[in-house]
Amino acid sequence: MPSKEWPVVWAAVREERRALIDDLTALRPEQWATPSLCPGWDVHDVLAHLVSTAKTTRWRFLRGMVTARFDFDRDNAAGIARERAATPAGTLAEFRRVVDETKTPPAAPATRLVEAIVHGEDIRRPLGISREYPIEHVATALRYQLKTPAAMGGGKQRAEGSRLVAVDSGDAAGSGDVVRGSGLSLLLAVSGRPVHPDEFTGEGAAAFLSRLAIAD
């Protein structure tokens, strides 16, 4: 049965998708080929992936995984190949069409919010685009990532041994030496994205960054 939180999460997902559309609408043609924070994917690839996952139902996910012989990378590549239009404008038009979709693979809707924010940064950071994310959106995504194993796309293991404190939301989780940073920086770090050392303070910051480097 759907949780009472689902409508709130899906509203946040739609908001993040629309914000990304706004940012991408003004891109110059050559910017679409910019390498994203996802190794091997450019900006256009990440958008095609977001289109693919917006259309992914539980059954479609399971069929795709069987076809990909349960290889997540192969399944993602197939989704990008299927949804990447001949031009970025075509892919962006399809993303607009699916912006209000509430489909999800066999996982909590919070995974769609994690994806919207993290993949949004996979695109924005290399392009030099900044977004002031609503703190509550980031906090929801971070809480989900911190309780989800890395094998399932989460960041639980990356956070082990640290007391993570989001200085903007006031959320704190874990035990160990304190690591302070914005909720967004912490979310990206535990999601396996590159972060700058200056994004963190606290007595546990250096050890946290070292563990991230080893894990990735």
Tab-separated table of C-alpha atoms in Angstrom:
chain	number	residue	atom	x	y	z
A	1	MET	CA	0.000	0.000	0.000
A	2	PRO	CA	1.391	3.437	-0.878
A	3	SER	CA	2.888	5.390	1.991
A	4	LYS	CA	1.351	8.697	3.020
A	5	GLU	CA	4.716	10.247	2.123
A	6	TRP	CA	4.526	9.182	-1.532
A	7	PRO	CA	2.575	12.232	-2.792
A	8	VAL	CA	5.116	14.522	-1.127
A	9	VAL	CA	8.061	12.650	-2.650
A	10	TRP	CA	6.526	12.583	-6.125
A	11	ALA	CA	5.767	16.306	-5.948
A	12	ALA	CA	9.454	16.892	-5.149
A	13	VAL	CA	10.532	14.640	-8.030
A	14	ARG	CA	8.365	16.579	-10.474
A	15	GLU	CA	9.755	19.863	-9.170
A	16	GLU	CA	13.336	18.680	-9.660
A	17	ARG	CA	12.605	17.373	-13.158
A	18	ARG	CA	11.070	20.697	-14.170
A	19	ALA	CA	14.009	22.631	-12.736
A	20	LEU	CA	16.406	20.498	-14.775
A	21	ILE	CA	14.362	21.093	-17.920
A	22	ASP	CA	14.612	24.835	-17.309
A	23	ASP	CA	18.399	24.604	-16.969
A	24	LEU	CA	18.837	22.431	-20.053
A	25	THR	CA	16.630	24.478	-22.343
A	26	ALA	CA	19.296	27.166	-22.731
A	27	LEU	CA	22.239	24.833	-23.456
A	28	ARG	CA	24.323	25.462	-26.532
A	29	PRO	CA	24.617	22.467	-28.914
A	30	GLU	CA	28.226	21.717	-27.962
A	31	GLN	CA	27.430	21.641	-24.240
A	32	TRP	CA	25.402	18.456	-24.624
A	33	ALA	CA	28.631	16.550	-25.305
A	34	THR	CA	30.193	17.690	-22.010
A	35	PRO	CA	31.353	14.690	-19.928
A	36	SER	CA	29.087	14.286	-16.909
A	37	LEU	CA	30.094	13.116	-13.436
A	38	CYS	CA	29.017	9.617	-14.523
A	39	PRO	CA	32.091	7.981	-16.109
A	40	GLY	CA	31.541	7.374	-19.808
A	41	TRP	CA	28.317	9.378	-20.000
A	42	ASP	CA	27.972	12.847	-21.451
A	43	VAL	CA	25.205	15.300	-20.550
A	44	HIS	CA	22.948	13.965	-23.299
A	45	ASP	CA	23.423	10.388	-22.036
A	46	VAL	CA	22.405	11.339	-18.483
A	47	LEU	CA	19.239	12.985	-19.738
A	48	ALA	CA	18.415	9.899	-21.832
A	49	HIS	CA	18.907	7.795	-18.684
A	50	LEU	CA	16.473	10.021	-16.793
A	51	VAL	CA	13.912	9.581	-19.569
A	52	SER	CA	14.393	5.816	-19.417
A	53	THR	CA	13.975	5.577	-15.654
A	54	ALA	CA	10.926	7.857	-15.696
A	55	LYS	CA	9.262	5.241	-17.908
A	56	THR	CA	10.467	2.212	-15.959
A	57	THR	CA	7.791	0.172	-14.218
A	58	ARG	CA	8.509	-2.745	-11.931
A	59	TRP	CA	7.818	-5.249	-14.695
A	60	ARG	CA	9.829	-3.332	-17.270
A	61	PHE	CA	12.752	-3.206	-14.853
A	62	LEU	CA	12.611	-6.953	-14.250
A	63	ARG	CA	12.373	-7.719	-17.969
A	64	GLY	CA	15.287	-5.392	-18.658
A	65	MET	CA	17.431	-7.005	-15.976
A	66	VAL	CA	16.734	-10.483	-17.348
A	67	THR	CA	17.668	-9.306	-20.842
A	68	ALA	CA	20.836	-7.694	-19.442
A	69	ARG	CA	21.646	-10.907	-17.527
A	70	PHE	CA	21.288	-8.965	-14.265
A	71	ASP	CA	24.047	-6.519	-15.160
A	72	PHE	CA	22.955	-3.027	-14.021
A	73	ASP	CA	25.462	-1.278	-16.276
A	74	ARG	CA	24.288	-3.206	-19.330
A	75	ASP	CA	20.656	-2.466	-18.496
A	76	ASN	CA	21.417	1.250	-18.086
A	77	ALA	CA	23.271	1.294	-21.399
A	78	ALA	CA	20.284	-0.312	-23.119
A	79	GLY	CA	17.986	2.319	-21.624
A	80	ILE	CA	20.188	5.151	-22.851
A	81	ALA	CA	20.405	3.647	-26.338
A	82	ARG	CA	16.623	3.317	-26.432
A	83	GLU	CA	15.795	6.834	-25.199
A	84	ARG	CA	18.631	8.960	-26.589
A	85	ALA	CA	17.036	10.738	-29.549
A	86	ALA	CA	18.930	11.792	-32.656
A	87	THR	CA	19.225	15.278	-31.186
A	88	PRO	CA	19.345	16.623	-27.619
A	89	ALA	CA	16.223	18.644	-28.408
A	90	GLY	CA	14.373	15.413	-29.111
A	91	THR	CA	15.481	13.821	-25.845
A	92	LEU	CA	14.583	16.966	-23.914
A	93	ALA	CA	11.142	17.004	-25.545
A	94	GLU	CA	10.581	13.423	-24.382
A	95	PHE	CA	11.710	14.314	-20.871
A	96	ARG	CA	9.126	17.088	-20.857
A	97	ARG	CA	6.498	14.547	-21.899
A	98	VAL	CA	7.277	12.209	-18.990
A	99	VAL	CA	7.945	14.881	-16.358
A	100	ASP	CA	4.850	13.967	-14.345
A	101	GLU	CA	5.280	10.178	-14.509
A	102	THR	CA	5.207	8.324	-11.198
A	103	LYS	CA	6.533	4.981	-12.387
A	104	THR	CA	9.285	3.283	-10.426
A	105	PRO	CA	11.212	0.001	-10.415
A	106	PRO	CA	10.783	-2.261	-7.359
A	107	ALA	CA	12.144	0.383	-4.993
A	108	ALA	CA	10.844	3.233	-2.863
A	109	PRO	CA	9.807	6.452	-4.652
A	110	ALA	CA	12.594	8.174	-2.712
A	111	THR	CA	15.001	6.538	-5.175
A	112	ARG	CA	13.492	8.749	-7.901
A	113	LEU	CA	14.230	11.828	-5.803
A	114	VAL	CA	17.807	10.664	-5.192
A	115	GLU	CA	18.174	10.151	-8.916
A	116	ALA	CA	16.661	13.525	-9.828
A	117	ILE	CA	19.054	15.397	-7.541
A	118	VAL	CA	22.231	13.347	-8.027
A	119	HIS	CA	21.869	13.053	-11.792
A	120	GLY	CA	20.904	16.717	-11.845
A	121	GLU	CA	24.299	17.463	-10.330
A	122	ASP	CA	25.975	14.976	-12.688
A	123	ILE	CA	24.829	17.371	-15.397
A	124	ARG	CA	25.001	20.756	-13.677
A	125	ARG	CA	28.422	20.650	-12.046
A	126	PRO	CA	30.430	19.983	-15.238
A	127	LEU	CA	28.428	22.719	-16.973
A	128	GLY	CA	29.007	25.248	-14.187
A	129	ILE	CA	25.288	25.481	-13.424
A	130	SER	CA	24.219	25.854	-9.797
A	131	ARG	CA	20.840	25.169	-8.242
A	132	GLU	CA	19.563	26.084	-4.820
A	133	TYR	CA	17.787	22.831	-4.055
A	134	PRO	CA	14.991	22.933	-1.502
A	135	ILE	CA	16.613	21.741	1.708
A	136	GLU	CA	13.782	19.305	2.400
A	137	HIS	CA	14.276	17.582	-0.959
A	138	VAL	CA	17.960	17.016	-0.298
A	139	ALA	CA	17.311	15.914	3.286
A	140	THR	CA	14.823	13.268	2.151
A	141	ALA	CA	17.244	11.958	-0.477
A	142	LEU	CA	20.176	11.897	1.962
A	143	ARG	CA	18.235	10.041	4.644
A	144	TYR	CA	17.287	7.398	2.097
A	145	GLN	CA	20.834	6.998	0.782
A	146	LEU	CA	22.277	6.619	4.277
A	147	LYS	CA	20.069	3.629	5.060
A	148	THR	CA	20.468	1.934	1.675
A	149	PRO	CA	23.380	-0.445	0.950
A	150	ALA	CA	25.824	0.567	-1.766
A	151	ALA	CA	24.996	-2.653	-3.624
A	152	MET	CA	21.479	-1.279	-4.062
A	153	GLY	CA	22.675	2.145	-5.200
A	154	GLY	CA	22.787	3.670	-1.730
A	155	GLY	CA	25.549	5.092	0.410
A	156	LYS	CA	25.324	3.262	3.729
A	157	GLN	CA	28.833	1.777	3.591
A	158	ARG	CA	30.455	5.026	2.431
A	159	ALA	CA	29.145	6.763	5.537
A	160	GLU	CA	30.252	4.142	8.043
A	161	GLY	CA	32.629	5.397	10.703
A	162	SER	CA	31.514	9.022	10.463
A	163	ARG	CA	28.994	11.268	12.136
A	164	LEU	CA	27.580	13.182	9.181
A	165	VAL	CA	26.030	16.555	9.969
A	166	ALA	CA	24.141	18.516	7.308
A	167	VAL	CA	24.743	22.121	8.290
A	168	ASP	CA	21.759	23.444	6.333
A	169	SER	CA	19.017	21.041	7.441
A	170	GLY	CA	20.468	20.162	10.850
A	171	ASP	CA	20.115	16.437	10.116
A	172	ALA	CA	22.757	14.164	11.604
A	173	ALA	CA	23.381	10.452	11.185
A	174	GLY	CA	25.952	7.832	12.067
A	175	SER	CA	28.621	7.581	14.716
A	176	GLY	CA	32.282	8.499	14.728
A	177	ASP	CA	34.229	11.680	14.115
A	178	VAL	CA	32.063	14.548	12.893
A	179	VAL	CA	31.936	15.515	9.225
A	180	ARG	CA	30.051	18.713	8.441
A	181	GLY	CA	28.869	19.785	5.027
A	182	SER	CA	25.810	20.854	3.141
A	183	GLY	CA	23.175	18.202	2.644
A	184	LEU	CA	23.902	18.269	-1.079
A	185	SER	CA	27.636	17.715	-0.632
A	186	LEU	CA	27.010	14.817	1.748
A	187	LEU	CA	24.432	13.321	-0.624
A	188	LEU	CA	26.835	13.451	-3.552
A	189	ALA	CA	29.691	12.004	-1.500
A	190	VAL	CA	27.773	8.997	-0.214
A	191	SER	CA	26.370	8.478	-3.726
A	192	GLY	CA	29.901	8.034	-5.040
A	193	ARG	CA	30.265	11.377	-6.797
A	194	PRO	CA	33.482	13.421	-6.736
A	195	VAL	CA	33.422	16.219	-4.191
A	196	HIS	CA	35.928	18.938	-3.320
A	197	PRO	CA	37.643	18.624	0.080
A	198	ASP	CA	36.640	22.204	0.881
A	199	GLU	CA	32.993	21.098	0.934
A	200	PHE	CA	33.556	19.424	4.326
A	201	THR	CA	34.791	20.443	7.750
A	202	GLY	CA	35.102	18.700	11.104
A	203	GLU	CA	37.630	16.414	12.701
A	204	GLY	CA	36.427	13.461	10.630
A	205	ALA	CA	36.524	15.164	7.226
A	206	ALA	CA	39.962	13.971	6.113
A	207	ALA	CA	39.315	10.353	7.093
A	208	PHE	CA	35.876	10.459	5.436
A	209	LEU	CA	37.373	11.666	2.158
A	210	SER	CA	40.107	9.018	2.337
A	211	ARG	CA	37.538	6.266	2.796
A	212	LEU	CA	35.541	7.592	-0.138
A	213	ALA	CA	38.639	7.514	-2.341
A	214	ILE	CA	39.325	3.904	-1.392
A	215	ALA	CA	35.689	2.851	-1.846
A	216	ASP	CA	35.498	4.373	-5.328
